[in-house]
Short mmCIF file of C-alpha atoms in Angstrom, two decimals:
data_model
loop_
_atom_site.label_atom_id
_atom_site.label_comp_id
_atom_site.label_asym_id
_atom_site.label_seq_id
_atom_site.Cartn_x
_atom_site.Cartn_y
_atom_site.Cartn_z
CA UNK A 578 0.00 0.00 0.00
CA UNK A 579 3.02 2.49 0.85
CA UNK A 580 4.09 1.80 -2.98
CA UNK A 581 0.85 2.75 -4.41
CA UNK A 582 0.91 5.86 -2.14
CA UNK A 583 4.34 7.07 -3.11
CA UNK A 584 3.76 6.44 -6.49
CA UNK A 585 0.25 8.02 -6.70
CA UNK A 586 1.68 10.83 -4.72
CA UNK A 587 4.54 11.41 -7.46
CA UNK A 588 2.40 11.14 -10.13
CA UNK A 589 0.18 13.70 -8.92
CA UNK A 590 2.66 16.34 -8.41
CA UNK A 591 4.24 15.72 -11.60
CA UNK A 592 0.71 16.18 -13.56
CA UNK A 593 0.09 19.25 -11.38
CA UNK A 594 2.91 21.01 -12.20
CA UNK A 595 3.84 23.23 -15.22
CA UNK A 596 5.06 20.24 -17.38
CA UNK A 597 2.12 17.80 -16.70
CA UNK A 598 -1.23 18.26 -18.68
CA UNK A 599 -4.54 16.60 -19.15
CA UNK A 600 -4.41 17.66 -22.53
CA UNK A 601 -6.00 14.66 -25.46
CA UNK A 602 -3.76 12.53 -26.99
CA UNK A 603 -5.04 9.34 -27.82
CA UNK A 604 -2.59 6.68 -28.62
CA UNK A 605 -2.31 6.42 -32.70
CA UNK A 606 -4.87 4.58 -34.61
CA UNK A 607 -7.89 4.68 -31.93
CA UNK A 608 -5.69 1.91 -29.60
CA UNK A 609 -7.07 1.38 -26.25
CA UNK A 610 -3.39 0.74 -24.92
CA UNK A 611 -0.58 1.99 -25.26
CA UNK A 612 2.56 0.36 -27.79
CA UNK A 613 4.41 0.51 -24.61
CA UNK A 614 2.20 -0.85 -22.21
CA UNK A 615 1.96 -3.57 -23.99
CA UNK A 616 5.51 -4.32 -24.85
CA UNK A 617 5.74 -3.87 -21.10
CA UNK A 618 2.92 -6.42 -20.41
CA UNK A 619 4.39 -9.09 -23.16
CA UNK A 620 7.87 -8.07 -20.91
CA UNK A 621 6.20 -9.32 -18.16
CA UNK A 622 4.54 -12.21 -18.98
CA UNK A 623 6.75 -15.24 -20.02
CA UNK A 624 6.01 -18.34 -20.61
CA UNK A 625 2.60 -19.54 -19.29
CA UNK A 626 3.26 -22.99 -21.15
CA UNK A 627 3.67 -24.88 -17.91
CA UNK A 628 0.58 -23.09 -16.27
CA UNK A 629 -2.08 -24.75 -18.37
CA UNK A 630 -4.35 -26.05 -15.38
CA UNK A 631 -4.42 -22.35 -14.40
CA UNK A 632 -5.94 -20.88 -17.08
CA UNK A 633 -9.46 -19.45 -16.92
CA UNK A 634 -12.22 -17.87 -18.82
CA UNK A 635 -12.29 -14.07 -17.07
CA UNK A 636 -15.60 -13.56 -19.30
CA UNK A 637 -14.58 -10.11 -20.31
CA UNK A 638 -18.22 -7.92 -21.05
CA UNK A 639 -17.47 -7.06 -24.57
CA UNK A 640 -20.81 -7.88 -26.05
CA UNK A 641 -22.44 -5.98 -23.39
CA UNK A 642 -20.21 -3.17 -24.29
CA UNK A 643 -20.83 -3.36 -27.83
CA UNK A 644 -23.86 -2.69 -27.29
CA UNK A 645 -24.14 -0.26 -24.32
CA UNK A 646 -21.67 2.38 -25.52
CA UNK A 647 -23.46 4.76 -28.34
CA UNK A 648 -21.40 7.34 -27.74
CA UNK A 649 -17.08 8.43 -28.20
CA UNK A 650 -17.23 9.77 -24.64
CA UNK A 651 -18.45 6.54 -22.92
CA UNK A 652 -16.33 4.74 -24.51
CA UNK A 653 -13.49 6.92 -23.39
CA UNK A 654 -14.62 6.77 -20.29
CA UNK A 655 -15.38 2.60 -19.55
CA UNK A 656 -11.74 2.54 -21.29
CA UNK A 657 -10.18 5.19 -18.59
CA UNK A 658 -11.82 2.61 -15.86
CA UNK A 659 -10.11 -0.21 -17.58
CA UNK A 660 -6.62 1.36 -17.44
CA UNK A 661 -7.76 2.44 -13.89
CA UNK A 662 -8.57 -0.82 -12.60
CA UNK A 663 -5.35 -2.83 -14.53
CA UNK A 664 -3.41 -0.20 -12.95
CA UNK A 665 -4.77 -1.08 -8.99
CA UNK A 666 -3.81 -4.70 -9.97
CA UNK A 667 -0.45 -4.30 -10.52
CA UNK A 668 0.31 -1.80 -7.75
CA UNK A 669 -0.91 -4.16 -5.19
CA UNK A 670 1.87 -5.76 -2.84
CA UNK A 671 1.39 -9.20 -4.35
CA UNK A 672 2.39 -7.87 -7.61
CA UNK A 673 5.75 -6.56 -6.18
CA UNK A 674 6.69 -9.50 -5.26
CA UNK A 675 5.87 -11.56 -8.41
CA UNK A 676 7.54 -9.32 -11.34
CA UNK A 677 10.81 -7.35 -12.26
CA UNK A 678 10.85 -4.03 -10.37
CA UNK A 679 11.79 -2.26 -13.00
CA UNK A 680 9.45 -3.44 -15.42
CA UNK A 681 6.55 -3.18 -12.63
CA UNK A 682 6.95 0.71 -11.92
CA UNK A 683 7.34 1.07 -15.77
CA UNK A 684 4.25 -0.26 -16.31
CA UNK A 685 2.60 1.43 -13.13
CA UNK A 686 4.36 4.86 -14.66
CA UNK A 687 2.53 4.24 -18.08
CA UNK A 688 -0.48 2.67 -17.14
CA UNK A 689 -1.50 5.73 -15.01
CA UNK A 690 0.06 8.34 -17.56
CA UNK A 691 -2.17 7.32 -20.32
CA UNK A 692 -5.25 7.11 -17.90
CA UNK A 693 -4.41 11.06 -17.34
CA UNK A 694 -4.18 11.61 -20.78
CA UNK A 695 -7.66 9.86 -21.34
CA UNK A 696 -9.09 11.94 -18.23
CA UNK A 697 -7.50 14.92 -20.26
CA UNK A 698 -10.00 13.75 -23.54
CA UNK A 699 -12.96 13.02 -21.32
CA UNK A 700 -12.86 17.00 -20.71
CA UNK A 701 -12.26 17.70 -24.01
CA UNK A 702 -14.85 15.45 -25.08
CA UNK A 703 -17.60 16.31 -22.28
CA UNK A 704 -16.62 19.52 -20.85
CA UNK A 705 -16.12 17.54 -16.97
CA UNK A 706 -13.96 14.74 -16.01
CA UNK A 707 -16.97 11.68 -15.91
CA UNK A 708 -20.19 12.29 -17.77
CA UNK A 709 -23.11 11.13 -16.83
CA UNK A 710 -23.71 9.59 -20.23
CA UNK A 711 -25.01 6.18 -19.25
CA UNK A 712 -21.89 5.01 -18.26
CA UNK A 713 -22.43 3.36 -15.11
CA UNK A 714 -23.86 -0.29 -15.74
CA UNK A 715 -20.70 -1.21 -18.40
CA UNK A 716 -18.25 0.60 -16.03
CA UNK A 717 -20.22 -1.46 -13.34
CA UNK A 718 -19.25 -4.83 -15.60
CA UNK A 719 -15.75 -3.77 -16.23
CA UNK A 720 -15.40 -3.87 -12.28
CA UNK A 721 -16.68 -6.64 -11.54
CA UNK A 722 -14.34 -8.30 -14.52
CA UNK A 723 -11.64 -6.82 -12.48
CA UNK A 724 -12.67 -8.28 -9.04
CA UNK A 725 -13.14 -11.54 -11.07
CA UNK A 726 -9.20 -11.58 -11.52
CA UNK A 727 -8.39 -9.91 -8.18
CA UNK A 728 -10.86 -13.50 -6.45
CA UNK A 729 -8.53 -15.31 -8.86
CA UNK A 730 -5.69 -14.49 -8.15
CA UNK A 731 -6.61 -14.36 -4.34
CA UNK A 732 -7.63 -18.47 -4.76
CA UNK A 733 -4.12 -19.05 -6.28
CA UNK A 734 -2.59 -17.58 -3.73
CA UNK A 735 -0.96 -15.37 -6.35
CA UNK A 736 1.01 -17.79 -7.32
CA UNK A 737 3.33 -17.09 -10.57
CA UNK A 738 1.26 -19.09 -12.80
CA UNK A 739 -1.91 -16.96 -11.64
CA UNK A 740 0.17 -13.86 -12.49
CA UNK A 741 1.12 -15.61 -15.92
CA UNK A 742 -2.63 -15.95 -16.70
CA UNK A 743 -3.57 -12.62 -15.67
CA UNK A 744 -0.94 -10.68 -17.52
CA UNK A 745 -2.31 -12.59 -20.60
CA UNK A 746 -6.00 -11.86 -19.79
CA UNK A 747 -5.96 -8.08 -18.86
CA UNK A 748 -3.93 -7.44 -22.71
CA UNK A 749 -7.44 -8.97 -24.64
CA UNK A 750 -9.76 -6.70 -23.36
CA UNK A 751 -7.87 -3.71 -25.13
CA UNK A 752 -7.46 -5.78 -28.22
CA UNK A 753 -10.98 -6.35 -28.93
CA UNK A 754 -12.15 -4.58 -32.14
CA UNK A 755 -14.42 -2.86 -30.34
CA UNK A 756 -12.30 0.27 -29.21
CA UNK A 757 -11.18 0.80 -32.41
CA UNK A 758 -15.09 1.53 -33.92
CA UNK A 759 -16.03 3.23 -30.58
CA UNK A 760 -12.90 5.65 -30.38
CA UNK A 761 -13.17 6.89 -33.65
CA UNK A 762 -16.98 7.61 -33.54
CA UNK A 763 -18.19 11.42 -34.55
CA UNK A 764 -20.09 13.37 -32.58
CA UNK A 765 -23.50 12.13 -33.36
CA UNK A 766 -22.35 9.02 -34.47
CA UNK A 767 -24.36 6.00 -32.85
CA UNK A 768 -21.76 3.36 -33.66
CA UNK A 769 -23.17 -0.07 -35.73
CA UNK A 770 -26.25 -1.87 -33.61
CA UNK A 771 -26.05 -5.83 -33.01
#
């Protein structure tokens, strides 16, 4: 907990000050993630070859989303509690003790970076940090996805296979197809209906 706090604490003063900004700046191509967040993540997560027994369906909401999320700015924002909530899982203490430092406050750095920058377009977009746009049931899903993996882990006693699996899992979520169509939505737009 004294790790998240320090780093949350840095992280705040460097946003706060004259160099930091919450200005938009969407990674290239409408991608939900970062280039280097996930070479970070593939860093990460070797082999899981051996870890077979472990793995487990996560049952990420994407349907649900696909069909909740009409508008650019909920998508933004359902995509700014994604990074939010992969960012709490690998700050915990459990996590410190199952990866490369380096590569762990890296990804920390990055994963919180771009969910300022994605705060930064939710003002742009809305004119306020979380809109009220009907957000709250797939934001609602994307939690409980989360505390899905956090039980998971929890079960496996976050053992290094369980971190294998879950450094797999969290990557598909922000490699589903969807992000790219809801991202690059118009204002007005009401994205394709299933």
């Amino acid at each position: 907990m004294a790790l998240l706090l320090s780093l949350l604490a840095a992280l705040a003063a460097f946003s706060c000050c004259p160099g930091g900004s919450l200005g938009c700046n969407l990674p290239p191509d409408d991608v939900p993630l970062s280039r280097e967040n996930f070479q970070l993540l593939d860093q990460m997560r070797t082999s899981a070859f051996f870890c077979q027994e472990d793995r487990k369906n996560f049952r990420f909401p994407g349907e649900m989303l696909q069909g909740s999320l009409s508008q650019k700015a909920q998508a933004m924002s359902v995509l700014k509690e994604m990074l939010w909530q992969t960012f709490l899982l690998f700050c915990t203490e459990q996590s410190s003790a199952a990866w490369n430092q380096t590569l762990l406050k890296e990804l920390q750095a990055g994963l919180y970076s771009q969910w300022e920058e994605l705060r930064g377009c939710l003002v742009e977009e809305t004119g306020e940090e979380d809109s009220a746009l009907s957000v709250e049931r797939p934001t609602q899903a994307v939690k409980r996805y989360f505390t899905g993996i956090r039980l998971y882990l929890k079960g496996k006693k976050h053992s290094d296979c369980a971190w294998k699996v879950v450094t797999v899992e969290v990557t598909r979520p922000f490699s589903l197809p969807i992000w790219k169509e809801k991202l690059s939505m118009k204002d007005g737009d009401l994205g394709s209906p299933r």
